[in-house]
């Protein structure tokens, strides 16, 4: 299974739904012993039953952001609890907050996800992610851009 798919599956606790999730590009940034990984998919790529279980509106206008924080010294794939804040950054520079919530998979990996409205007529979407691992007093931040399908009629 590709890392991108595995990350989203683990994040949303969708271990039984491997076949129904579209591939997503993983964006990764390293900060002082931590790795922050983020990916984005259109909500329509999630299996409907699993999306409903996690309170995700399945709509062509909705995207899902997933963020995981890993300590570099831990075993591969081990996540750490963190405070996660995220924003969609409009072309105009206006930042729209994404409300994130945690999800713990069966393998006890924790990650954070939130939904957002896919901006109209904008296939490339920018994001700002700010994380503060539980054991740290400082936050880390990074920006990335991803491409999502433009909803029809927008």
PDB file of N, CA, C and O in Angstrom, residues 27-29 31 36 38 87-89 95 125-130 140-146:
ATOM      1  N   UNK A  27       3.095  15.710   2.024  1.00  0.00           N
ATOM      2  CA  UNK A  27       3.962  16.871   2.206  1.00  0.00           C
ATOM      3  C   UNK A  27       4.637  16.675   3.553  1.00  0.00           C
ATOM      4  O   UNK A  27       3.967  16.400   4.547  1.00  0.00           O
ATOM      5  N   UNK A  28       5.953  16.817   3.579  1.00  0.00           N
ATOM      6  CA  UNK A  28       6.696  16.499   4.789  1.00  0.00           C
ATOM      7  C   UNK A  28       7.701  17.598   5.102  1.00  0.00           C
ATOM      8  O   UNK A  28       8.346  18.126   4.205  1.00  0.00           O
ATOM      9  N   UNK A  29       7.808  17.916   6.385  1.00  0.00           N
ATOM     10  CA  UNK A  29       8.769  18.928   6.842  1.00  0.00           C
ATOM     11  C   UNK A  29       9.391  18.413   8.138  1.00  0.00           C
ATOM     12  O   UNK A  29       8.688  17.883   8.998  1.00  0.00           O
ATOM     13  N   UNK A  31      11.538  19.278  11.616  1.00  0.00           N
ATOM     14  CA  UNK A  31      11.824  20.353  12.563  1.00  0.00           C
ATOM     15  C   UNK A  31      12.452  19.764  13.814  1.00  0.00           C
ATOM     16  O   UNK A  31      11.796  18.978  14.509  1.00  0.00           O
ATOM     17  N   UNK A  36       6.749  16.373  10.391  1.00  0.00           N
ATOM     18  CA  UNK A  36       5.321  16.661  10.246  1.00  0.00           C
ATOM     19  C   UNK A  36       4.949  16.241   8.830  1.00  0.00           C
ATOM     20  O   UNK A  36       5.580  16.666   7.863  1.00  0.00           O
ATOM     21  N   UNK A  38       1.686  15.860   6.082  1.00  0.00           N
ATOM     22  CA  UNK A  38       0.325  16.292   5.792  1.00  0.00           C
ATOM     23  C   UNK A  38      -0.061  15.818   4.399  1.00  0.00           C
ATOM     24  O   UNK A  38       0.791  15.728   3.507  1.00  0.00           O
ATOM     25  N   UNK A  87      -4.765  26.141   8.299  1.00  0.00           N
ATOM     26  CA  UNK A  87      -5.517  27.150   7.553  1.00  0.00           C
ATOM     27  C   UNK A  87      -5.403  26.870   6.067  1.00  0.00           C
ATOM     28  O   UNK A  87      -4.361  26.445   5.580  1.00  0.00           O
ATOM     29  N   UNK A  88      -6.482  27.147   5.332  1.00  0.00           N
ATOM     30  CA  UNK A  88      -6.431  27.241   3.873  1.00  0.00           C
ATOM     31  C   UNK A  88      -6.071  28.687   3.591  1.00  0.00           C
ATOM     32  O   UNK A  88      -6.652  29.605   4.164  1.00  0.00           O
ATOM     33  N   UNK A  89      -5.097  28.904   2.698  1.00  0.00           N
ATOM     34  CA  UNK A  89      -4.656  30.255   2.373  1.00  0.00           C
ATOM     35  C   UNK A  89      -5.174  30.598   0.975  1.00  0.00           C
ATOM     36  O   UNK A  89      -4.762  29.984  -0.015  1.00  0.00           O
ATOM     37  N   UNK A  95      -6.566  33.863   5.242  1.00  0.00           N
ATOM     38  CA  UNK A  95      -6.453  32.523   5.807  1.00  0.00           C
ATOM     39  C   UNK A  95      -7.780  32.102   6.432  1.00  0.00           C
ATOM     40  O   UNK A  95      -8.341  32.826   7.249  1.00  0.00           O
ATOM     41  N   UNK A 125      -4.287  24.623  -4.077  1.00  0.00           N
ATOM     42  CA  UNK A 125      -4.736  25.153  -2.799  1.00  0.00           C
ATOM     43  C   UNK A 125      -3.541  25.206  -1.850  1.00  0.00           C
ATOM     44  O   UNK A 125      -2.793  24.232  -1.729  1.00  0.00           O
ATOM     45  N   UNK A 126      -3.360  26.357  -1.190  1.00  0.00           N
ATOM     46  CA  UNK A 126      -2.252  26.517  -0.242  1.00  0.00           C
ATOM     47  C   UNK A 126      -2.747  26.286   1.179  1.00  0.00           C
ATOM     48  O   UNK A 126      -3.876  26.649   1.525  1.00  0.00           O
ATOM     49  N   UNK A 127      -1.854  25.717   1.993  1.00  0.00           N
ATOM     50  CA  UNK A 127      -2.170  25.425   3.390  1.00  0.00           C
ATOM     51  C   UNK A 127      -1.046  25.927   4.283  1.00  0.00           C
ATOM     52  O   UNK A 127       0.122  25.918   3.898  1.00  0.00           O
ATOM     53  N   UNK A 128      -1.423  26.335   5.493  1.00  0.00           N
ATOM     54  CA  UNK A 128      -0.457  26.679   6.535  1.00  0.00           C
ATOM     55  C   UNK A 128      -0.763  25.769   7.708  1.00  0.00           C
ATOM     56  O   UNK A 128      -1.906  25.703   8.182  1.00  0.00           O
ATOM     57  N   UNK A 129       0.246  25.045   8.166  1.00  0.00           N
ATOM     58  CA  UNK A 129       0.098  24.098   9.265  1.00  0.00           C
ATOM     59  C   UNK A 129       1.004  24.543  10.405  1.00  0.00           C
ATOM     60  O   UNK A 129       2.172  24.865  10.196  1.00  0.00           O
ATOM     61  N   UNK A 130       0.465  24.549  11.614  1.00  0.00           N
ATOM     62  CA  UNK A 130       1.241  24.879  12.810  1.00  0.00           C
ATOM     63  C   UNK A 130       1.039  23.733  13.803  1.00  0.00           C
ATOM     64  O   UNK A 130      -0.097  23.368  14.106  1.00  0.00           O
ATOM     65  N   UNK A 140       6.004  24.593  15.512  1.00  0.00           N
ATOM     66  CA  UNK A 140       6.650  24.527  14.205  1.00  0.00           C
ATOM     67  C   UNK A 140       5.582  24.817  13.156  1.00  0.00           C
ATOM     68  O   UNK A 140       4.417  24.462  13.324  1.00  0.00           O
ATOM     69  N   UNK A 141       5.992  25.429  12.061  1.00  0.00           N
ATOM     70  CA  UNK A 141       5.032  25.819  11.039  1.00  0.00           C
ATOM     71  C   UNK A 141       5.598  25.545   9.658  1.00  0.00           C
ATOM     72  O   UNK A 141       6.796  25.705   9.431  1.00  0.00           O
ATOM     73  N   UNK A 142       4.726  25.122   8.753  1.00  0.00           N
ATOM     74  CA  UNK A 142       5.145  25.023   7.360  1.00  0.00           C
ATOM     75  C   UNK A 142       3.976  25.260   6.425  1.00  0.00           C
ATOM     76  O   UNK A 142       2.814  25.155   6.809  1.00  0.00           O
ATOM     77  N   UNK A 143       4.329  25.631   5.206  1.00  0.00           N
ATOM     78  CA  UNK A 143       3.359  25.910   4.150  1.00  0.00           C
ATOM     79  C   UNK A 143       3.530  24.866   3.055  1.00  0.00           C
ATOM     80  O   UNK A 143       4.648  24.410   2.801  1.00  0.00           O
ATOM     81  N   UNK A 144       2.429  24.500   2.418  1.00  0.00           N
ATOM     82  CA  UNK A 144       2.533  23.652   1.245  1.00  0.00           C
ATOM     83  C   UNK A 144       1.342  23.926   0.342  1.00  0.00           C
ATOM     84  O   UNK A 144       0.369  24.562   0.738  1.00  0.00           O
ATOM     85  N   UNK A 145       1.461  23.464  -0.867  1.00  0.00           N
ATOM     86  CA  UNK A 145       0.413  23.635  -1.867  1.00  0.00           C
ATOM     87  C   UNK A 145       0.067  22.267  -2.425  1.00  0.00           C
ATOM     88  O   UNK A 145       0.944  21.426  -2.606  1.00  0.00           O
ATOM     89  N   UNK A 146      -1.202  22.047  -2.688  1.00  0.00           N
ATOM     90  CA  UNK A 146      -1.649  20.774  -3.245  1.00  0.00           C
ATOM     91  C   UNK A 146      -2.703  21.050  -4.306  1.00  0.00           C
ATOM     92  O   UNK A 146      -3.305  22.120  -4.325  1.00  0.00           O
TER      93      UNK A 146
END
